[in-house]
């Protein structure tokens, strides 16, 4: 049944690729993966394979890849992605020797792929359970690790109708799971090769914090005033927080880094800001880089007079959070929230929408007192008034957010130490 589904999916991808640019990139990448590996591989090298579905899973696996590479230089690393949103962003990542798409999990693709690269070890990040790849790896006695994985009762493995497919979990040498509940669920179906290591994303955001950079444009804009930083926001998010900040612009300066930065969305944001003084980061940065010191003073003055700055480029959000007093992370009124840890690591309250229940870190951040869920404009306004007027409440929430992230670090050490003992 699994392989029938895979073949049907393969046909669907092939047809959709004729009309969808993103799907075409994935389709072409999967078909060319074997050729990419053959062109780039060193026939005399020993390879370790890391697979991440998309960008988020890559960030979870990145601390392990980088530590493994540092401590075991005798191996080379193959990194594969399933989604274009991961591959296209990280195809030039210097921490791996070969980067390509993973061919869809048909028996033929799995055999060809593994026959070509012959990995000595494999790491699957979080939610990756490819039946054919995993069974062939087990048949070849290749150690396979699931890292930063998390399990829930509603997953197919724990349903009566999914027990047959659930046997795929027996292919893993060891599971490094995020929480105790995941360990208990795996034990309920007879899987005990499990370590509760935590989530490697905590290690990653702490590393990102150390590598963050100063942004003169943002500093000139703030001019020592309080910053409300909205990261990865969508229109439903912006329709909630912008009206409040329009009314309280004397208390807060708004830095907004939307998830989508096309012209239509940027115009929607500017319309919501109701005539406030708004600057786009790309415009200010271009003027800054092409100005002498005298003109920089004029630009700095204009920036300081603005009420909001829109970050209409990618790659700056993790550094921008350093300037925040309060953060809002978008997506909670859509498919799900984005990364709350990148904000919390800077020690400030993090606000987000109701669709966060599937995100353990958000649920735990609320429990620790550093995160807040809002369901509508009134919720947001009530919370922001308290954060704006109650200094003790703001300070307590800020401290708890930062402490939570620090307290959860160390997963990478646990995983690397365990794997090293088995080499």
Short mmCIF file of N, CA, C and O in Angstrom, two decimals, residues 346-406:
data_model
loop_
_atom_site.label_atom_id
_atom_site.label_comp_id
_atom_site.label_asym_id
_atom_site.label_seq_id
_atom_site.Cartn_x
_atom_site.Cartn_y
_atom_site.Cartn_z
N UNK A 346 16.69 36.20 23.31
CA UNK A 346 17.15 37.54 23.66
C UNK A 346 16.54 38.05 24.96
O UNK A 346 16.78 39.18 25.37
N UNK A 347 15.77 37.21 25.63
CA UNK A 347 15.22 37.59 26.92
C UNK A 347 14.15 38.66 26.82
O UNK A 347 14.29 39.74 27.41
N UNK A 348 13.08 38.38 26.08
CA UNK A 348 11.94 39.29 26.01
C UNK A 348 10.67 38.48 25.84
O UNK A 348 10.70 37.35 25.33
N UNK A 349 9.52 39.04 26.27
CA UNK A 349 8.25 38.33 26.10
C UNK A 349 7.96 38.10 24.62
O UNK A 349 8.26 38.94 23.79
N UNK A 350 7.37 36.94 24.32
CA UNK A 350 7.05 36.58 22.94
C UNK A 350 5.54 36.35 22.85
O UNK A 350 4.98 35.53 23.59
N UNK A 351 4.90 37.06 21.94
CA UNK A 351 3.45 36.98 21.73
C UNK A 351 3.18 36.25 20.42
O UNK A 351 3.91 36.45 19.44
N UNK A 352 2.13 35.43 20.39
CA UNK A 352 1.79 34.73 19.16
C UNK A 352 0.31 34.35 19.18
O UNK A 352 -0.37 34.45 20.22
N UNK A 353 -0.18 33.91 18.03
CA UNK A 353 -1.58 33.58 17.86
C UNK A 353 -1.95 32.19 18.35
O UNK A 353 -1.09 31.44 18.84
N UNK A 354 -3.22 31.81 18.21
CA UNK A 354 -3.73 30.58 18.82
C UNK A 354 -3.25 29.27 18.21
O UNK A 354 -3.29 28.25 18.89
N UNK A 355 -2.82 29.27 16.97
CA UNK A 355 -2.40 28.02 16.35
C UNK A 355 -0.94 27.73 16.71
O UNK A 355 -0.03 27.85 15.89
N UNK A 356 -0.76 27.32 17.95
CA UNK A 356 0.59 27.04 18.45
C UNK A 356 0.67 25.71 19.20
O UNK A 356 1.74 25.31 19.65
N UNK A 357 -0.45 25.00 19.32
CA UNK A 357 -0.50 23.82 20.17
C UNK A 357 0.43 22.71 19.70
O UNK A 357 0.87 21.88 20.51
N UNK A 358 0.73 22.66 18.41
CA UNK A 358 1.62 21.60 17.89
C UNK A 358 3.09 21.93 18.12
O UNK A 358 3.96 21.13 17.80
N UNK A 359 3.37 23.09 18.71
CA UNK A 359 4.75 23.54 18.86
C UNK A 359 5.13 23.50 20.35
O UNK A 359 4.75 24.38 21.12
N UNK A 360 5.85 22.45 20.71
CA UNK A 360 6.19 22.21 22.10
C UNK A 360 6.88 23.40 22.75
O UNK A 360 6.60 23.76 23.89
N UNK A 361 7.76 24.05 22.00
CA UNK A 361 8.51 25.17 22.57
C UNK A 361 7.60 26.34 22.92
O UNK A 361 7.83 27.06 23.91
N UNK A 362 6.54 26.56 22.12
CA UNK A 362 5.61 27.65 22.40
C UNK A 362 4.77 27.33 23.63
O UNK A 362 4.56 28.19 24.50
N UNK A 363 4.28 26.09 23.70
CA UNK A 363 3.49 25.67 24.85
C UNK A 363 4.32 25.79 26.14
O UNK A 363 3.85 26.29 27.17
N UNK A 364 5.57 25.35 26.08
CA UNK A 364 6.44 25.41 27.25
C UNK A 364 6.81 26.85 27.60
O UNK A 364 6.93 27.19 28.79
N UNK A 365 6.98 27.69 26.59
CA UNK A 365 7.30 29.09 26.85
C UNK A 365 6.16 29.78 27.60
O UNK A 365 6.40 30.57 28.52
N UNK A 366 4.92 29.46 27.24
CA UNK A 366 3.77 29.99 27.97
C UNK A 366 3.80 29.49 29.41
O UNK A 366 3.61 30.26 30.37
N UNK A 367 4.05 28.19 29.59
CA UNK A 367 4.07 27.60 30.92
C UNK A 367 5.13 28.22 31.82
O UNK A 367 4.94 28.36 33.03
N UNK A 368 6.24 28.62 31.22
CA UNK A 368 7.33 29.24 31.98
C UNK A 368 7.11 30.73 32.23
O UNK A 368 7.88 31.35 32.97
N UNK A 369 6.10 31.31 31.60
CA UNK A 369 5.80 32.72 31.84
C UNK A 369 6.47 33.69 30.90
O UNK A 369 6.40 34.91 31.11
N UNK A 370 7.11 33.17 29.83
CA UNK A 370 7.79 34.05 28.89
C UNK A 370 7.08 34.19 27.56
O UNK A 370 7.50 34.97 26.71
N UNK A 371 6.00 33.43 27.38
CA UNK A 371 5.24 33.48 26.13
C UNK A 371 3.78 33.75 26.40
O UNK A 371 3.25 33.41 27.47
N UNK A 372 3.10 34.35 25.43
CA UNK A 372 1.70 34.74 25.60
C UNK A 372 0.93 34.48 24.31
O UNK A 372 1.34 34.93 23.24
N UNK A 373 -0.20 33.80 24.44
CA UNK A 373 -1.07 33.55 23.30
C UNK A 373 -2.21 34.57 23.31
O UNK A 373 -2.83 34.80 24.35
N UNK A 374 -2.47 35.16 22.16
CA UNK A 374 -3.60 36.07 22.02
C UNK A 374 -4.53 35.55 20.92
O UNK A 374 -4.06 34.97 19.94
N UNK A 375 -5.84 35.76 21.12
CA UNK A 375 -6.78 35.23 20.17
C UNK A 375 -7.45 36.27 19.30
O UNK A 375 -8.08 35.94 18.30
N UNK A 376 -7.29 37.54 19.68
CA UNK A 376 -7.94 38.61 18.93
C UNK A 376 -7.32 39.95 19.30
O UNK A 376 -6.39 40.02 20.13
N UNK A 377 -7.85 41.01 18.72
CA UNK A 377 -7.31 42.36 18.94
C UNK A 377 -7.43 42.78 20.39
O UNK A 377 -6.51 43.40 20.95
N UNK A 378 -8.55 42.44 21.03
CA UNK A 378 -8.74 42.83 22.43
C UNK A 378 -7.71 42.16 23.33
O UNK A 378 -7.17 42.80 24.26
N UNK A 379 -7.46 40.86 23.09
CA UNK A 379 -6.43 40.15 23.88
C UNK A 379 -5.08 40.85 23.74
O UNK A 379 -4.36 41.06 24.73
N UNK A 380 -4.74 41.18 22.51
CA UNK A 380 -3.45 41.82 22.26
C UNK A 380 -3.37 43.18 22.96
O UNK A 380 -2.36 43.49 23.61
N UNK A 381 -4.40 43.97 22.85
CA UNK A 381 -4.40 45.31 23.45
C UNK A 381 -4.26 45.23 24.97
O UNK A 381 -3.50 46.00 25.58
N UNK A 382 -5.00 44.30 25.58
CA UNK A 382 -4.93 44.15 27.05
C UNK A 382 -3.52 43.76 27.48
O UNK A 382 -2.97 44.32 28.45
N UNK A 383 -2.94 42.80 26.78
CA UNK A 383 -1.59 42.35 27.13
C UNK A 383 -0.56 43.46 26.92
O UNK A 383 0.30 43.70 27.78
N UNK A 384 -0.64 44.17 25.81
CA UNK A 384 0.33 45.21 25.53
C UNK A 384 0.22 46.39 26.50
O UNK A 384 1.23 47.01 26.85
N UNK A 385 -0.97 46.69 26.95
CA UNK A 385 -1.12 47.76 27.95
C UNK A 385 -0.40 47.37 29.24
O UNK A 385 0.25 48.21 29.88
N UNK A 386 -0.52 46.10 29.61
CA UNK A 386 0.15 45.63 30.83
C UNK A 386 1.67 45.64 30.66
O UNK A 386 2.40 46.07 31.55
N UNK A 387 2.14 45.19 29.51
CA UNK A 387 3.58 45.20 29.26
C UNK A 387 4.12 46.62 29.16
O UNK A 387 5.28 46.88 29.50
N UNK A 388 3.28 47.55 28.73
CA UNK A 388 3.71 48.94 28.56
C UNK A 388 3.74 49.70 29.88
O UNK A 388 4.52 50.66 30.03
N UNK A 389 2.89 49.29 30.84
CA UNK A 389 2.74 50.09 32.06
C UNK A 389 3.26 49.42 33.32
O UNK A 389 3.52 50.09 34.32
N UNK A 390 3.41 48.11 33.28
CA UNK A 390 3.85 47.36 34.47
C UNK A 390 5.29 46.90 34.26
O UNK A 390 5.55 45.84 33.68
N UNK A 391 6.23 47.69 34.73
CA UNK A 391 7.66 47.39 34.52
C UNK A 391 8.06 46.06 35.15
O UNK A 391 8.88 45.32 34.59
N UNK A 392 7.49 45.74 36.31
CA UNK A 392 7.85 44.49 36.98
C UNK A 392 7.36 43.29 36.18
O UNK A 392 8.06 42.28 36.04
N UNK A 393 6.16 43.39 35.60
CA UNK A 393 5.61 42.32 34.78
C UNK A 393 6.46 42.10 33.53
O UNK A 393 6.78 40.98 33.17
N UNK A 394 6.85 43.20 32.88
CA UNK A 394 7.70 43.11 31.69
C UNK A 394 9.04 42.48 32.02
O UNK A 394 9.53 41.60 31.30
N UNK A 395 9.65 42.92 33.12
CA UNK A 395 10.96 42.40 33.50
C UNK A 395 10.90 40.92 33.84
O UNK A 395 11.78 40.13 33.48
N UNK A 396 9.83 40.51 34.53
CA UNK A 396 9.69 39.11 34.91
C UNK A 396 9.48 38.22 33.69
O UNK A 396 10.12 37.16 33.57
N UNK A 397 8.62 38.64 32.78
CA UNK A 397 8.37 37.86 31.56
C UNK A 397 9.63 37.78 30.70
O UNK A 397 9.93 36.73 30.11
N UNK A 398 10.36 38.87 30.63
CA UNK A 398 11.60 38.90 29.84
C UNK A 398 12.61 37.91 30.39
O UNK A 398 13.22 37.12 29.64
N UNK A 399 12.80 37.95 31.72
CA UNK A 399 13.77 37.05 32.35
C UNK A 399 13.38 35.59 32.16
O UNK A 399 14.22 34.73 31.87
N UNK A 400 12.09 35.30 32.28
CA UNK A 400 11.64 33.91 32.16
C UNK A 400 11.79 33.39 30.75
O UNK A 400 12.08 32.20 30.55
N UNK A 401 11.62 34.24 29.75
CA UNK A 401 11.82 33.82 28.36
C UNK A 401 13.27 33.41 28.13
O UNK A 401 13.56 32.34 27.57
N UNK A 402 14.21 34.26 28.56
CA UNK A 402 15.62 33.96 28.38
C UNK A 402 16.07 32.74 29.17
O UNK A 402 16.83 31.90 28.68
N UNK A 403 15.58 32.63 30.41
CA UNK A 403 15.95 31.50 31.25
C UNK A 403 15.44 30.18 30.68
O UNK A 403 16.11 29.14 30.77
N UNK A 404 14.24 30.21 30.08
CA UNK A 404 13.68 29.00 29.50
C UNK A 404 14.59 28.46 28.39
O UNK A 404 14.88 27.26 28.35
N UNK A 405 15.04 29.32 27.50
CA UNK A 405 15.89 28.87 26.40
C UNK A 405 17.20 28.29 26.94
O UNK A 405 17.63 27.20 26.52
N UNK A 406 17.83 28.98 27.87
CA UNK A 406 19.09 28.49 28.43
C UNK A 406 18.91 27.13 29.11
O UNK A 406 19.76 26.25 29.01
#
